[in-house]
PDB file of C-alpha atoms in Angstrom:
ATOM      1  CA  MET A   9     -60.621 -32.273  63.018  1.00 39.00           C
ATOM      2  CA  LYS A  10     -61.224 -34.337  59.956  1.00 43.00           C
ATOM      3  CA  ASP A  11     -63.119 -36.944  61.974  1.00 44.00           C
ATOM      4  CA  HIS A  12     -66.803 -36.619  61.031  1.00 42.00           C
ATOM      5  CA  ASP A  13     -68.222 -38.692  63.874  1.00 46.00           C
ATOM      6  CA  GLY A  14     -67.099 -36.219  66.524  1.00 49.00           C
ATOM      7  CA  ALA A  15     -64.848 -38.628  68.425  1.00 52.00           C
ATOM      8  CA  GLY A  16     -61.688 -36.893  67.265  1.00 54.00           C
ATOM      9  CA  LEU A  17     -62.998 -33.496  68.287  1.00 58.00           C
ATOM     10  CA  GLY A  18     -63.593 -34.763  71.814  1.00 72.00           C
ATOM     11  CA  LYS A  19     -59.991 -35.893  72.025  1.00 79.00           C
ATOM     12  CA  PHE A  20     -58.839 -32.502  70.826  1.00 75.00           C
ATOM     13  CA  ASP A  21     -60.992 -30.796  73.451  1.00 79.00           C
ATOM     14  CA  GLN A  22     -59.356 -32.943  76.115  1.00 84.00           C
ATOM     15  CA  ALA A  23     -55.881 -32.184  74.779  1.00 81.00           C
ATOM     16  CA  GLU A  24     -56.644 -28.475  74.554  1.00 82.00           C
ATOM     17  CA  ALA A  25     -57.890 -28.430  78.144  1.00 85.00           C
ATOM     18  CA  ALA A  26     -54.721 -30.206  79.270  1.00 89.00           C
ATOM     19  CA  TYR A  27     -52.514 -27.714  77.422  1.00 88.00           C
ATOM     20  CA  ARG A  28     -54.491 -24.739  78.779  1.00 88.00           C
ATOM     21  CA  ASN A  29     -54.118 -26.147  82.292  1.00 91.00           C
ATOM     22  CA  ALA A  30     -50.379 -26.738  81.846  1.00 92.00           C
ATOM     23  CA  ILE A  31     -49.838 -23.309  80.317  1.00 95.00           C
ATOM     24  CA  GLY A  32     -51.773 -21.664  83.149  1.00 95.00           C
ATOM     25  CA  GLY A  33     -49.699 -23.449  85.772  1.00 95.00           C
ATOM     26  CA  LEU A  34     -46.452 -22.592  84.028  1.00 96.00           C
ATOM     27  CA  GLU A  35     -47.497 -18.947  83.668  1.00 96.00           C
ATOM     28  CA  GLU A  36     -48.010 -18.846  87.443  1.00 97.00           C
ATOM     29  CA  LEU A  37     -44.556 -20.357  88.007  1.00 96.00           C
ATOM     30  CA  VAL A  38     -42.973 -17.845  85.631  1.00 97.00           C
ATOM     31  CA  ALA A  39     -44.786 -14.967  87.334  1.00 97.00           C
ATOM     32  CA  ARG A  40     -43.458 -16.096  90.729  1.00 97.00           C
ATOM     33  CA  SER A  41     -39.951 -16.916  89.457  1.00 97.00           C
ATOM     34  CA  PRO A  42     -39.329 -14.873  86.298  1.00 95.00           C
ATOM     35  CA  ASP A  43     -35.576 -15.483  86.428  1.00 95.00           C
ATOM     36  CA  THR A  44     -35.941 -19.261  86.279  1.00 96.00           C
ATOM     37  CA  ALA A  45     -35.112 -20.054  82.669  1.00 97.00           C
ATOM     38  CA  ALA A  46     -36.302 -23.657  82.934  1.00 96.00           C
ATOM     39  CA  TYR A  47     -39.859 -22.518  83.724  1.00 97.00           C
ATOM     40  CA  ARG A  48     -39.871 -20.136  80.773  1.00 98.00           C
ATOM     41  CA  ALA A  49     -38.485 -22.841  78.472  1.00 97.00           C
ATOM     42  CA  ASP A  50     -41.203 -25.245  79.628  1.00 97.00           C
ATOM     43  CA  LEU A  51     -43.816 -22.556  78.994  1.00 97.00           C
ATOM     44  CA  ALA A  52     -42.426 -21.874  75.518  1.00 98.00           C
ATOM     45  CA  ARG A  53     -42.433 -25.587  74.722  1.00 96.00           C
ATOM     46  CA  SER A  54     -46.028 -25.896  75.938  1.00 96.00           C
ATOM     47  CA  HIS A  55     -47.155 -23.028  73.697  1.00 96.00           C
ATOM     48  CA  TRP A  56     -45.365 -24.687  70.757  1.00 96.00           C
ATOM     49  CA  GLU A  57     -46.981 -28.072  71.454  1.00 93.00           C
ATOM     50  CA  CYS A  58     -50.399 -26.453  71.827  1.00 93.00           C
ATOM     51  CA  ALA A  59     -49.884 -24.723  68.479  1.00 94.00           C
ATOM     52  CA  GLN A  60     -49.082 -28.076  66.899  1.00 92.00           C
ATOM     53  CA  GLN A  61     -52.399 -29.444  68.164  1.00 89.00           C
ATOM     54  CA  TYR A  62     -54.284 -26.419  66.859  1.00 89.00           C
ATOM     55  CA  GLU A  63     -52.750 -26.887  63.421  1.00 86.00           C
ATOM     56  CA  LEU A  64     -53.984 -30.466  63.341  1.00 83.00           C
ATOM     57  CA  SER A  65     -57.468 -29.687  64.516  1.00 79.00           C
ATOM     58  CA  CYS A  66     -59.037 -26.288  64.356  1.00 73.00           C
ATOM     59  CA  GLY A  67     -56.945 -23.973  62.327  1.00 73.00           C
ATOM     60  CA  SER A  68     -53.982 -21.781  61.783  1.00 76.00           C
ATOM     61  CA  GLY A  69     -55.270 -18.647  63.508  1.00 86.00           C
ATOM     62  CA  GLU A  70     -55.115 -20.221  66.938  1.00 89.00           C
ATOM     63  CA  ALA A  71     -51.852 -21.942  66.043  1.00 92.00           C
ATOM     64  CA  ALA A  72     -50.280 -18.639  64.986  1.00 93.00           C
ATOM     65  CA  SER A  73     -51.181 -17.101  68.337  1.00 94.00           C
ATOM     66  CA  GLU A  74     -49.593 -19.967  70.278  1.00 95.00           C
ATOM     67  CA  TYR A  75     -46.502 -19.987  68.052  1.00 97.00           C
ATOM     68  CA  GLY A  76     -46.206 -16.229  68.609  1.00 96.00           C
ATOM     69  CA  ALA A  77     -46.214 -16.735  72.377  1.00 97.00           C
ATOM     70  CA  ALA A  78     -43.527 -19.416  72.028  1.00 97.00           C
ATOM     71  CA  VAL A  79     -41.415 -17.143  69.798  1.00 97.00           C
ATOM     72  CA  GLU A  80     -41.443 -14.351  72.393  1.00 97.00           C
ATOM     73  CA  LEU A  81     -40.351 -16.669  75.189  1.00 98.00           C
ATOM     74  CA  TRP A  82     -37.650 -18.449  73.161  1.00 97.00           C
ATOM     75  CA  ARG A  83     -36.367 -15.104  71.836  1.00 96.00           C
ATOM     76  CA  ASP A  84     -35.935 -13.738  75.356  1.00 97.00           C
ATOM     77  CA  LEU A  85     -34.181 -16.912  76.496  1.00 97.00           C
ATOM     78  CA  ALA A  86     -31.870 -16.895  73.460  1.00 94.00           C
ATOM     79  CA  ARG A  87     -30.970 -13.242  74.051  1.00 94.00           C
ATOM     80  CA  GLU A  88     -30.200 -13.880  77.697  1.00 95.00           C
ATOM     81  CA  SER A  89     -28.125 -16.997  76.990  1.00 93.00           C
ATOM     82  CA  PRO A  90     -26.879 -16.773  73.393  1.00 87.00           C
ATOM     83  CA  ARG A  91     -24.614 -19.822  73.751  1.00 86.00           C
ATOM     84  CA  GLU A  92     -27.524 -22.081  74.766  1.00 90.00           C
ATOM     85  CA  ASP A  93     -28.219 -23.872  71.519  1.00 90.00           C
ATOM     86  CA  ARG A  94     -31.481 -25.392  72.759  1.00 93.00           C
ATOM     87  CA  TYR A  95     -32.946 -21.889  73.078  1.00 95.00           C
ATOM     88  CA  ARG A  96     -31.907 -20.976  69.549  1.00 92.00           C
ATOM     89  CA  ARG A  97     -33.317 -24.258  68.226  1.00 93.00           C
ATOM     90  CA  GLY A  98     -36.548 -23.675  70.149  1.00 95.00           C
ATOM     91  CA  LEU A  99     -36.741 -20.193  68.667  1.00 96.00           C
ATOM     92  CA  ALA A 100     -36.086 -21.518  65.156  1.00 95.00           C
ATOM     93  CA  ASN A 101     -38.752 -24.203  65.530  1.00 96.00           C
ATOM     94  CA  ALA A 102     -41.306 -21.720  66.860  1.00 97.00           C
ATOM     95  CA  ILE A 103     -40.573 -19.217  64.085  1.00 96.00           C
ATOM     96  CA  ALA A 104     -40.887 -21.981  61.479  1.00 96.00           C
ATOM     97  CA  GLY A 105     -44.210 -23.061  62.977  1.00 96.00           C
ATOM     98  CA  LEU A 106     -45.398 -19.460  62.903  1.00 96.00           C
ATOM     99  CA  GLY A 107     -44.316 -19.245  59.277  1.00 96.00           C
ATOM    100  CA  GLY A 108     -46.294 -22.363  58.417  1.00 94.00           C
ATOM    101  CA  ALA A 109     -49.376 -21.032  60.180  1.00 94.00           C
ATOM    102  CA  GLU A 110     -49.034 -17.684  58.415  1.00 94.00           C
ATOM    103  CA  GLN A 111     -48.730 -19.488  55.081  1.00 93.00           C
ATOM    104  CA  SER A 112     -51.938 -21.416  55.792  1.00 90.00           C
ATOM    105  CA  LEU A 113     -53.646 -18.104  56.506  1.00 89.00           C
ATOM    106  CA  GLY A 114     -52.527 -16.774  53.106  1.00 91.00           C
ATOM    107  CA  ARG A 115     -49.969 -14.359  54.538  1.00 94.00           C
ATOM    108  CA  ILE A 116     -47.239 -15.445  52.160  1.00 95.00           C
ATOM    109  CA  HIS A 117     -44.834 -12.521  52.590  1.00 95.00           C
ATOM    110  CA  THR A 118     -44.889 -12.790  56.379  1.00 94.00           C
ATOM    111  CA  ALA A 119     -44.595 -16.577  56.177  1.00 94.00           C
ATOM    112  CA  THR A 120     -41.579 -16.311  53.906  1.00 96.00           C
ATOM    113  CA  SER A 121     -39.840 -13.907  56.291  1.00 95.00           C
ATOM    114  CA  HIS A 122     -40.437 -16.235  59.230  1.00 96.00           C
ATOM    115  CA  LEU A 123     -39.275 -19.313  57.357  1.00 95.00           C
ATOM    116  CA  GLU A 124     -36.123 -17.575  56.131  1.00 96.00           C
ATOM    117  CA  ARG A 125     -35.306 -16.477  59.688  1.00 95.00           C
ATOM    118  CA  ALA A 126     -35.868 -20.014  60.999  1.00 95.00           C
ATOM    119  CA  LEU A 127     -33.532 -21.392  58.338  1.00 94.00           C
ATOM    120  CA  GLN A 128     -30.875 -18.845  59.301  1.00 92.00           C
ATOM    121  CA  LEU A 129     -31.132 -19.852  62.964  1.00 92.00           C
ATOM    122  CA  TRP A 130     -30.913 -23.566  62.131  1.00 91.00           C
ATOM    123  CA  GLN A 131     -27.837 -22.929  59.979  1.00 91.00           C
ATOM    124  CA  GLU A 132     -26.183 -20.911  62.739  1.00 86.00           C
ATOM    125  CA  SER A 133     -26.945 -23.679  65.191  1.00 83.00           C
ATOM    126  CA  ALA A 134     -25.420 -26.303  62.904  1.00 83.00           C
ATOM    127  CA  VAL A 135     -22.230 -24.272  62.476  1.00 80.00           C
ATOM    128  CA  ASP A 136     -21.932 -23.607  66.197  1.00 73.00           C
ATOM    129  CA  ASN A 137     -22.287 -27.305  66.968  1.00 66.00           C
ATOM    130  CA  THR A 138     -19.713 -28.763  64.630  1.00 50.00           C
ATOM    131  CA  PRO A 139     -17.196 -31.027  66.399  1.00 46.00           C
ATOM    132  CA  ALA A 140     -14.361 -28.576  65.735  1.00 39.00           C
ATOM    133  CA  GLN A 141     -16.169 -25.927  67.779  1.00 38.00           C
ATOM    134  CA  GLN A 142     -17.360 -28.108  70.644  1.00 40.00           C
ATOM    135  CA  ASP A 143     -15.503 -29.380  73.645  1.00 39.00           C
ATOM    136  CA  LEU A 144     -15.514 -33.109  73.075  1.00 32.00           C
ATOM    137  CA  VAL A 145     -15.656 -35.350  76.097  1.00 36.00           C
TER     138      VAL A 145
END
């Protein structure tokens, strides 16, 4: 963290411990009920949120690892339920985060590929969710 008195780092340590605990619990749920998409989506979201915290505090290497875990989970969910826009958006957000982390690590070519893929997914999501293609209530 940018906080030189150490107080901010303590808060990050607390947040990291909370995320690690949540991720561990969700991994157990997913292991016991691998077909429950909601558990896997919660796990993916937790990895993404943990990555966000890493980016703000201790670096892109750890963030890239967490984003990668989120990408794998969202990708599986999106493949299993291609019409579920929230899975595609989650995948796009995770890929974009991974691209940003890769860019911070100096891996420009990889970052560009990830960011282009995220943009493609966001565009597809926008097209699929236009009022003409939705059932309006």
